[in-house]
Amino acid sequence: MGKGCITVTKYFLFLFNLLFFIFGALIMGFGLWVLFDNQSFIAVLQESSDTVKVASYILIGVGSLSMAMGFFGCIGAIYEIRCLLGLYFTCLLLILIAQVTAGVLIYFQRDRLKYEVSNIIKGLIVNYTGQNRTTERTWDYIQKTMKCCGWTGPGNWSENIVIRNSSNLYPCSCRNESIPGTDIKDVGLCETLSTETPPIYKTGCMASVEKWLLDNCAVILGICVGVAVVELLGMILSMCLCKSVVQEDYTKVPKY
């Protein structure tokens, strides 16, 4: 390989590693959002399922490792250090295998995940007390903003322990503001003025939540595909550069 080709390969590898570093930061940022966010549907799942927490830790770990590999890849490319380039190639290969394995597992376990989510939400509705726990506040927020009631429909609330023992209570966040009636509240349980049907939304939140999840999954899938493309290009360029480096010159590495 000519000197000009080596130079081009070196700086292309540096560019791809910079992108790899940025994608890693995005993945880590998403993992942190999943772990600490309390204003979205994810917060409902966090307190009820360890799977979501484990997934967030995995995302943070993968993102951190990707950032570290991007950094070392940049150093190995600029200073043409074969050991760093070889280590970089090996780690990229392992990360890529792990990503493909995780994607396959998620794809084949999607029905189980859907079933688990359904059970979590129905359990939350049954045990809802309106005491402003994080998961209850988040579910109230979802029902109010998505203009829905219950998981499959408002009938889910008939299984609630408190509402089942009362004839005139309904979740305040289900209140349809277009229907005249009692004062509008964001959380807790409200009383109807009479024995008439409560002024609530008639559709469940399952379809809206599934759409929300699909939209966010599309974003994550796009990021993962982008990372995989950068990984493949990085592996190819690192091998090409590693083969072209005949002898390492450690005097190029800056001393601190």
PDB file of C-alpha atoms in Angstrom:
ATOM      1  CA  MET A   1       0.000   0.000   0.000  1.00  0.00           C
ATOM      2  CA  GLY A   2       1.436   3.388  -1.004  1.00  0.00           C
ATOM      3  CA  LYS A   3       2.180   6.145   1.472  1.00  0.00           C
ATOM      4  CA  GLY A   4      -0.685   8.248   0.132  1.00  0.00           C
ATOM      5  CA  CYS A   5      -3.145   5.375   0.600  1.00  0.00           C
ATOM      6  CA  ILE A   6      -1.882   4.806   4.138  1.00  0.00           C
ATOM      7  CA  THR A   7      -2.412   8.468   4.985  1.00  0.00           C
ATOM      8  CA  VAL A   8      -5.941   8.443   3.530  1.00  0.00           C
ATOM      9  CA  THR A   9      -6.785   5.198   5.379  1.00  0.00           C
ATOM     10  CA  LYS A  10      -5.387   6.600   8.612  1.00  0.00           C
ATOM     11  CA  TYR A  11      -7.497   9.744   8.532  1.00  0.00           C
ATOM     12  CA  PHE A  12     -10.609   7.922   7.346  1.00  0.00           C
ATOM     13  CA  LEU A  13     -10.201   5.556  10.286  1.00  0.00           C
ATOM     14  CA  PHE A  14      -9.817   8.543  12.579  1.00  0.00           C
ATOM     15  CA  LEU A  15     -13.065  10.022  11.194  1.00  0.00           C
ATOM     16  CA  PHE A  16     -14.974   6.770  11.630  1.00  0.00           C
ATOM     17  CA  ASN A  17     -13.721   6.432  15.186  1.00  0.00           C
ATOM     18  CA  LEU A  18     -14.860   9.950  15.912  1.00  0.00           C
ATOM     19  CA  LEU A  19     -18.337   8.986  14.657  1.00  0.00           C
ATOM     20  CA  PHE A  20     -18.122   5.793  16.685  1.00  0.00           C
ATOM     21  CA  PHE A  21     -17.329   7.865  19.774  1.00  0.00           C
ATOM     22  CA  ILE A  22     -20.363  10.107  19.116  1.00  0.00           C
ATOM     23  CA  PHE A  23     -22.708   7.142  18.570  1.00  0.00           C
ATOM     24  CA  GLY A  24     -21.421   5.604  21.795  1.00  0.00           C
ATOM     25  CA  ALA A  25     -22.222   8.833  23.629  1.00  0.00           C
ATOM     26  CA  LEU A  26     -25.763   8.743  22.181  1.00  0.00           C
ATOM     27  CA  ILE A  27     -26.302   5.148  23.320  1.00  0.00           C
ATOM     28  CA  MET A  28     -24.983   5.924  26.791  1.00  0.00           C
ATOM     29  CA  GLY A  29     -27.189   9.033  26.943  1.00  0.00           C
ATOM     30  CA  PHE A  30     -30.258   6.996  26.028  1.00  0.00           C
ATOM     31  CA  GLY A  31     -29.386   4.432  28.704  1.00  0.00           C
ATOM     32  CA  LEU A  32     -29.131   7.206  31.303  1.00  0.00           C
ATOM     33  CA  TRP A  33     -32.483   8.613  30.120  1.00  0.00           C
ATOM     34  CA  VAL A  34     -34.139   5.195  30.509  1.00  0.00           C
ATOM     35  CA  LEU A  35     -32.644   4.855  34.000  1.00  0.00           C
ATOM     36  CA  PHE A  36     -33.513   8.297  35.383  1.00  0.00           C
ATOM     37  CA  ASP A  37     -36.539   9.497  33.388  1.00  0.00           C
ATOM     38  CA  ASN A  38     -39.762   9.716  35.419  1.00  0.00           C
ATOM     39  CA  GLN A  39     -42.069  11.511  32.983  1.00  0.00           C
ATOM     40  CA  SER A  40     -42.641   8.829  30.342  1.00  0.00           C
ATOM     41  CA  PHE A  41     -43.966   5.310  29.916  1.00  0.00           C
ATOM     42  CA  ILE A  42     -40.508   3.926  30.762  1.00  0.00           C
ATOM     43  CA  ALA A  43     -40.916   5.115  34.354  1.00  0.00           C
ATOM     44  CA  VAL A  44     -44.005   2.910  34.751  1.00  0.00           C
ATOM     45  CA  LEU A  45     -41.970  -0.154  33.787  1.00  0.00           C
ATOM     46  CA  GLN A  46     -38.922   0.716  35.882  1.00  0.00           C
ATOM     47  CA  GLU A  47     -40.458   0.064  39.307  1.00  0.00           C
ATOM     48  CA  SER A  48     -42.251  -3.092  38.149  1.00  0.00           C
ATOM     49  CA  SER A  49     -39.699  -4.813  35.954  1.00  0.00           C
ATOM     50  CA  ASP A  50     -36.003  -5.454  36.494  1.00  0.00           C
ATOM     51  CA  THR A  51     -35.663  -6.103  32.756  1.00  0.00           C
ATOM     52  CA  VAL A  52     -35.869  -2.385  31.941  1.00  0.00           C
ATOM     53  CA  LYS A  53     -33.245  -1.493  34.550  1.00  0.00           C
ATOM     54  CA  VAL A  54     -30.910  -4.226  33.331  1.00  0.00           C
ATOM     55  CA  ALA A  55     -31.408  -3.040  29.742  1.00  0.00           C
ATOM     56  CA  SER A  56     -30.536   0.540  30.761  1.00  0.00           C
ATOM     57  CA  TYR A  57     -27.327  -0.636  32.473  1.00  0.00           C
ATOM     58  CA  ILE A  58     -26.405  -2.632  29.356  1.00  0.00           C
ATOM     59  CA  LEU A  59     -26.975   0.442  27.158  1.00  0.00           C
ATOM     60  CA  ILE A  60     -24.810   2.570  29.454  1.00  0.00           C
ATOM     61  CA  GLY A  61     -22.078  -0.096  29.451  1.00  0.00           C
ATOM     62  CA  VAL A  62     -22.133  -0.554  25.667  1.00  0.00           C
ATOM     63  CA  GLY A  63     -22.134   3.225  25.138  1.00  0.00           C
ATOM     64  CA  SER A  64     -19.193   3.721  27.503  1.00  0.00           C
ATOM     65  CA  LEU A  65     -17.231   0.895  25.884  1.00  0.00           C
ATOM     66  CA  SER A  66     -17.981   2.300  22.426  1.00  0.00           C
ATOM     67  CA  MET A  67     -16.687   5.712  23.482  1.00  0.00           C
ATOM     68  CA  ALA A  68     -13.507   4.138  24.909  1.00  0.00           C
ATOM     69  CA  MET A  69     -12.950   2.091  21.751  1.00  0.00           C
ATOM     70  CA  GLY A  70     -13.484   5.161  19.595  1.00  0.00           C
ATOM     71  CA  PHE A  71     -10.872   7.015  21.599  1.00  0.00           C
ATOM     72  CA  PHE A  72      -8.289   4.211  21.414  1.00  0.00           C
ATOM     73  CA  GLY A  73      -9.060   3.712  17.730  1.00  0.00           C
ATOM     74  CA  CYS A  74      -8.290   7.366  17.077  1.00  0.00           C
ATOM     75  CA  ILE A  75      -4.969   7.095  18.946  1.00  0.00           C
ATOM     76  CA  GLY A  76      -4.047   3.864  17.153  1.00  0.00           C
ATOM     77  CA  ALA A  77      -4.878   5.335  13.750  1.00  0.00           C
ATOM     78  CA  ILE A  78      -3.094   8.661  14.132  1.00  0.00           C
ATOM     79  CA  TYR A  79       0.087   7.193  15.650  1.00  0.00           C
ATOM     80  CA  GLU A  80      -0.032   3.895  13.674  1.00  0.00           C
ATOM     81  CA  ILE A  81       0.302   1.596  16.704  1.00  0.00           C
ATOM     82  CA  ARG A  82      -0.335  -2.000  15.599  1.00  0.00           C
ATOM     83  CA  CYS A  83      -1.150  -3.394  19.041  1.00  0.00           C
ATOM     84  CA  LEU A  84      -3.828  -0.764  19.568  1.00  0.00           C
ATOM     85  CA  LEU A  85      -5.217  -1.359  16.082  1.00  0.00           C
ATOM     86  CA  GLY A  86      -5.344  -5.134  16.681  1.00  0.00           C
ATOM     87  CA  LEU A  87      -7.002  -4.662  20.083  1.00  0.00           C
ATOM     88  CA  TYR A  88      -9.422  -2.211  18.524  1.00  0.00           C
ATOM     89  CA  PHE A  89     -10.375  -4.714  15.777  1.00  0.00           C
ATOM     90  CA  THR A  90     -10.927  -7.528  18.307  1.00  0.00           C
ATOM     91  CA  CYS A  91     -13.108  -5.408  20.581  1.00  0.00           C
ATOM     92  CA  LEU A  92     -15.151  -4.146  17.625  1.00  0.00           C
ATOM     93  CA  LEU A  93     -15.748  -7.727  16.514  1.00  0.00           C
ATOM     94  CA  LEU A  94     -16.900  -8.758  20.006  1.00  0.00           C
ATOM     95  CA  ILE A  95     -19.196  -5.724  20.299  1.00  0.00           C
ATOM     96  CA  LEU A  96     -20.727  -6.413  16.894  1.00  0.00           C
ATOM     97  CA  ILE A  97     -21.387 -10.070  17.793  1.00  0.00           C
ATOM     98  CA  ALA A  98     -22.983  -8.978  21.095  1.00  0.00           C
ATOM     99  CA  GLN A  99     -25.214  -6.443  19.329  1.00  0.00           C
ATOM    100  CA  VAL A 100     -26.427  -8.985  16.757  1.00  0.00           C
ATOM    101  CA  THR A 101     -27.094 -11.548  19.513  1.00  0.00           C
ATOM    102  CA  ALA A 102     -29.063  -9.008  21.587  1.00  0.00           C
ATOM    103  CA  GLY A 103     -31.109  -7.966  18.538  1.00  0.00           C
ATOM    104  CA  VAL A 104     -32.000 -11.577  17.714  1.00  0.00           C
ATOM    105  CA  LEU A 105     -33.011 -12.284  21.327  1.00  0.00           C
ATOM    106  CA  ILE A 106     -35.221  -9.178  21.490  1.00  0.00           C
ATOM    107  CA  TYR A 107     -36.873 -10.073  18.180  1.00  0.00           C
ATOM    108  CA  PHE A 108     -37.757 -13.616  19.247  1.00  0.00           C
ATOM    109  CA  GLN A 109     -38.826 -12.507  22.746  1.00  0.00           C
ATOM    110  CA  ARG A 110     -41.059  -9.636  21.592  1.00  0.00           C
ATOM    111  CA  ASP A 111     -44.333 -11.459  22.395  1.00  0.00           C
ATOM    112  CA  ARG A 112     -43.119 -12.269  25.881  1.00  0.00           C
ATOM    113  CA  LEU A 113     -42.087  -8.635  26.393  1.00  0.00           C
ATOM    114  CA  LYS A 114     -45.516  -7.435  25.243  1.00  0.00           C
ATOM    115  CA  TYR A 115     -47.191  -9.863  27.659  1.00  0.00           C
ATOM    116  CA  GLU A 116     -44.980  -8.676  30.515  1.00  0.00           C
ATOM    117  CA  VAL A 117     -45.768  -5.014  29.825  1.00  0.00           C
ATOM    118  CA  SER A 118     -49.504  -5.779  29.733  1.00  0.00           C
ATOM    119  CA  ASN A 119     -49.343  -7.538  33.112  1.00  0.00           C
ATOM    120  CA  ILE A 120     -47.336  -4.679  34.647  1.00  0.00           C
ATOM    121  CA  ILE A 121     -49.876  -2.031  33.594  1.00  0.00           C
ATOM    122  CA  LYS A 122     -52.888  -4.081  34.642  1.00  0.00           C
ATOM    123  CA  GLY A 123     -51.255  -4.728  38.020  1.00  0.00           C
ATOM    124  CA  LEU A 124     -50.604  -1.002  38.410  1.00  0.00           C
ATOM    125  CA  ILE A 125     -54.268  -0.219  37.670  1.00  0.00           C
ATOM    126  CA  VAL A 126     -55.536  -2.840  40.156  1.00  0.00           C
ATOM    127  CA  ASN A 127     -53.332  -1.498  42.975  1.00  0.00           C
ATOM    128  CA  TYR A 128     -53.712   2.217  42.131  1.00  0.00           C
ATOM    129  CA  THR A 129     -54.437   4.285  45.263  1.00  0.00           C
ATOM    130  CA  GLY A 130     -53.752   7.838  44.093  1.00  0.00           C
ATOM    131  CA  GLN A 131     -51.034   8.323  46.721  1.00  0.00           C
ATOM    132  CA  ASN A 132     -48.709  10.026  44.190  1.00  0.00           C
ATOM    133  CA  ARG A 133     -46.170   7.217  43.840  1.00  0.00           C
ATOM    134  CA  THR A 134     -43.833   7.738  40.874  1.00  0.00           C
ATOM    135  CA  THR A 135     -45.426   5.017  38.749  1.00  0.00           C
ATOM    136  CA  GLU A 136     -48.952   6.252  39.525  1.00  0.00           C
ATOM    137  CA  ARG A 137     -48.082   9.855  38.645  1.00  0.00           C
ATOM    138  CA  THR A 138     -46.502   8.685  35.406  1.00  0.00           C
ATOM    139  CA  TRP A 139     -49.531   6.574  34.457  1.00  0.00           C
ATOM    140  CA  ASP A 140     -51.822   9.535  35.216  1.00  0.00           C
ATOM    141  CA  TYR A 141     -49.641  11.689  32.970  1.00  0.00           C
ATOM    142  CA  ILE A 142     -49.857   9.101  30.155  1.00  0.00           C
ATOM    143  CA  GLN A 143     -53.647   8.821  30.366  1.00  0.00           C
ATOM    144  CA  LYS A 144     -54.106  12.575  30.444  1.00  0.00           C
ATOM    145  CA  THR A 145     -51.717  13.454  27.608  1.00  0.00           C
ATOM    146  CA  MET A 146     -52.709  10.520  25.376  1.00  0.00           C
ATOM    147  CA  LYS A 147     -56.419  11.023  26.137  1.00  0.00           C
ATOM    148  CA  CYS A 148     -57.047   7.401  26.974  1.00  0.00           C
ATOM    149  CA  CYS A 149     -58.253   5.339  29.925  1.00  0.00           C
ATOM    150  CA  GLY A 150     -57.041   1.950  31.120  1.00  0.00           C
ATOM    151  CA  TRP A 151     -54.843  -0.445  29.174  1.00  0.00           C
ATOM    152  CA  THR A 152     -57.306  -2.096  26.808  1.00  0.00           C
ATOM    153  CA  GLY A 153     -60.146   0.226  27.855  1.00  0.00           C
ATOM    154  CA  PRO A 154     -61.774   1.965  30.855  1.00  0.00           C
ATOM    155  CA  GLY A 155     -63.180  -1.410  31.943  1.00  0.00           C
ATOM    156  CA  ASN A 156     -59.749  -2.244  33.384  1.00  0.00           C
ATOM    157  CA  TRP A 157     -60.407   0.235  36.170  1.00  0.00           C
ATOM    158  CA  SER A 158     -63.392  -1.796  37.408  1.00  0.00           C
ATOM    159  CA  GLU A 159     -60.797  -4.233  38.827  1.00  0.00           C
ATOM    160  CA  ASN A 160     -59.179  -1.512  40.936  1.00  0.00           C
ATOM    161  CA  ILE A 161     -59.431  -2.314  44.661  1.00  0.00           C
ATOM    162  CA  VAL A 162     -60.692   1.153  45.673  1.00  0.00           C
ATOM    163  CA  ILE A 163     -63.064   1.733  42.744  1.00  0.00           C
ATOM    164  CA  ARG A 164     -64.533  -1.777  43.064  1.00  0.00           C
ATOM    165  CA  ASN A 165     -65.763  -0.899  46.580  1.00  0.00           C
ATOM    166  CA  SER A 166     -67.333   2.363  45.437  1.00  0.00           C
ATOM    167  CA  SER A 167     -70.029   3.155  42.902  1.00  0.00           C
ATOM    168  CA  ASN A 168     -69.048   6.721  42.030  1.00  0.00           C
ATOM    169  CA  LEU A 169     -65.249   6.877  41.780  1.00  0.00           C
ATOM    170  CA  TYR A 170     -63.119   7.051  38.642  1.00  0.00           C
ATOM    171  CA  PRO A 171     -59.455   7.969  37.887  1.00  0.00           C
ATOM    172  CA  CYS A 172     -59.130  11.732  37.519  1.00  0.00           C
ATOM    173  CA  SER A 173     -56.577  11.423  34.715  1.00  0.00           C
ATOM    174  CA  CYS A 174     -59.213   9.650  32.582  1.00  0.00           C
ATOM    175  CA  ARG A 175     -61.417  12.750  32.689  1.00  0.00           C
ATOM    176  CA  ASN A 176     -62.610  13.811  29.242  1.00  0.00           C
ATOM    177  CA  GLU A 177     -62.342  17.596  29.409  1.00  0.00           C
ATOM    178  CA  SER A 178     -64.823  18.021  26.558  1.00  0.00           C
ATOM    179  CA  ILE A 179     -67.623  16.552  28.705  1.00  0.00           C
ATOM    180  CA  PRO A 180     -69.167  18.823  31.371  1.00  0.00           C
ATOM    181  CA  GLY A 181     -69.023  17.514  34.913  1.00  0.00           C
ATOM    182  CA  THR A 182     -66.857  17.673  37.995  1.00  0.00           C
ATOM    183  CA  ASP A 183     -63.695  19.748  38.444  1.00  0.00           C
ATOM    184  CA  ILE A 184     -60.734  18.541  36.404  1.00  0.00           C
ATOM    185  CA  LYS A 185     -57.783  17.066  38.329  1.00  0.00           C
ATOM    186  CA  ASP A 186     -54.571  15.485  37.107  1.00  0.00           C
ATOM    187  CA  VAL A 187     -54.062  12.705  39.649  1.00  0.00           C
ATOM    188  CA  GLY A 188     -55.934  10.577  42.138  1.00  0.00           C
ATOM    189  CA  LEU A 189     -59.536   9.387  42.146  1.00  0.00           C
ATOM    190  CA  CYS A 190     -62.518  11.664  41.490  1.00  0.00           C
ATOM    191  CA  GLU A 191     -66.203  11.400  42.359  1.00  0.00           C
ATOM    192  CA  THR A 192     -69.031  11.597  39.853  1.00  0.00           C
ATOM    193  CA  LEU A 193     -71.825  14.055  40.623  1.00  0.00           C
ATOM    194  CA  SER A 194     -74.464  11.376  40.183  1.00  0.00           C
ATOM    195  CA  THR A 195     -74.872   7.727  39.287  1.00  0.00           C
ATOM    196  CA  GLU A 196     -74.515   8.594  35.614  1.00  0.00           C
ATOM    197  CA  THR A 197     -71.624   7.272  33.526  1.00  0.00           C
ATOM    198  CA  PRO A 198     -68.334   8.997  34.516  1.00  0.00           C
ATOM    199  CA  PRO A 199     -67.096  11.627  31.990  1.00  0.00           C
ATOM    200  CA  ILE A 200     -64.031   9.629  30.903  1.00  0.00           C
ATOM    201  CA  TYR A 201     -62.277   8.633  27.683  1.00  0.00           C
ATOM    202  CA  LYS A 202     -63.615   5.443  26.122  1.00  0.00           C
ATOM    203  CA  THR A 203     -60.432   4.163  24.463  1.00  0.00           C
ATOM    204  CA  GLY A 204     -57.546   2.274  26.065  1.00  0.00           C
ATOM    205  CA  CYS A 205     -53.903   3.374  26.098  1.00  0.00           C
ATOM    206  CA  MET A 206     -52.442   0.181  24.622  1.00  0.00           C
ATOM    207  CA  ALA A 207     -52.510   1.348  20.989  1.00  0.00           C
ATOM    208  CA  SER A 208     -51.052   4.781  21.842  1.00  0.00           C
ATOM    209  CA  VAL A 209     -48.343   3.339  24.087  1.00  0.00           C
ATOM    210  CA  GLU A 210     -47.400   0.719  21.496  1.00  0.00           C
ATOM    211  CA  LYS A 211     -47.044   3.481  18.920  1.00  0.00           C
ATOM    212  CA  TRP A 212     -44.870   5.454  21.350  1.00  0.00           C
ATOM    213  CA  LEU A 213     -42.673   2.433  21.955  1.00  0.00           C
ATOM    214  CA  LEU A 214     -42.408   1.667  18.248  1.00  0.00           C
ATOM    215  CA  ASP A 215     -41.408   5.264  17.520  1.00  0.00           C
ATOM    216  CA  ASN A 216     -38.669   5.131  20.140  1.00  0.00           C
ATOM    217  CA  CYS A 217     -37.559   1.665  19.038  1.00  0.00           C
ATOM    218  CA  ALA A 218     -37.152   3.023  15.520  1.00  0.00           C
ATOM    219  CA  VAL A 219     -34.805   5.716  16.851  1.00  0.00           C
ATOM    220  CA  ILE A 220     -32.746   3.165  18.796  1.00  0.00           C
ATOM    221  CA  LEU A 221     -32.701   0.775  15.845  1.00  0.00           C
ATOM    222  CA  GLY A 222     -31.451   3.581  13.594  1.00  0.00           C
ATOM    223  CA  ILE A 223     -28.667   4.403  16.048  1.00  0.00           C
ATOM    224  CA  CYS A 224     -27.686   0.724  16.363  1.00  0.00           C
ATOM    225  CA  VAL A 225     -27.603   0.262  12.589  1.00  0.00           C
ATOM    226  CA  GLY A 226     -25.481   3.391  12.259  1.00  0.00           C
ATOM    227  CA  VAL A 227     -23.095   2.093  14.927  1.00  0.00           C
ATOM    228  CA  ALA A 228     -22.892  -1.317  13.195  1.00  0.00           C
ATOM    229  CA  VAL A 229     -22.001   0.308   9.849  1.00  0.00           C
ATOM    230  CA  VAL A 230     -19.302   2.401  11.497  1.00  0.00           C
ATOM    231  CA  GLU A 231     -18.019  -0.722  13.293  1.00  0.00           C
ATOM    232  CA  LEU A 232     -17.708  -2.689  10.035  1.00  0.00           C
ATOM    233  CA  LEU A 233     -15.928   0.164   8.274  1.00  0.00           C
ATOM    234  CA  GLY A 234     -13.681   0.642  11.293  1.00  0.00           C
ATOM    235  CA  MET A 235     -12.767  -3.059  11.300  1.00  0.00           C
ATOM    236  CA  ILE A 236     -11.914  -3.015   7.603  1.00  0.00           C
ATOM    237  CA  LEU A 237      -9.847   0.163   7.813  1.00  0.00           C
ATOM    238  CA  SER A 238      -8.047  -0.931  10.995  1.00  0.00           C
ATOM    239  CA  MET A 239      -6.964  -4.216   9.357  1.00  0.00           C
ATOM    240  CA  CYS A 240      -5.794  -2.407   6.236  1.00  0.00           C
ATOM    241  CA  LEU A 241      -3.791   0.077   8.289  1.00  0.00           C
ATOM    242  CA  CYS A 242      -2.445  -2.619  10.610  1.00  0.00           C
ATOM    243  CA  LYS A 243      -1.119  -4.630   7.644  1.00  0.00           C
ATOM    244  CA  SER A 244       0.485  -1.546   6.123  1.00  0.00           C
ATOM    245  CA  VAL A 245       2.405  -0.657   9.309  1.00  0.00           C
ATOM    246  CA  VAL A 246       5.683  -2.565   8.958  1.00  0.00           C
ATOM    247  CA  GLN A 247       7.329  -1.362  12.146  1.00  0.00           C
ATOM    248  CA  GLU A 248       5.874   0.597  14.998  1.00  0.00           C
ATOM    249  CA  ASP A 249       7.518   3.884  15.871  1.00  0.00           C
ATOM    250  CA  TYR A 250       6.632   4.702  19.470  1.00  0.00           C
ATOM    251  CA  THR A 251       8.528   7.989  19.259  1.00  0.00           C
ATOM    252  CA  LYS A 252       5.408   9.345  17.498  1.00  0.00           C
ATOM    253  CA  VAL A 253       3.350   8.885  20.651  1.00  0.00           C
ATOM    254  CA  PRO A 254       3.273  12.117  22.687  1.00  0.00           C
ATOM    255  CA  LYS A 255       4.903  11.989  26.118  1.00  0.00           C
ATOM    256  CA  TYR A 256       3.055  13.458  29.080  1.00  0.00           C
TER     257      TYR A 256
END
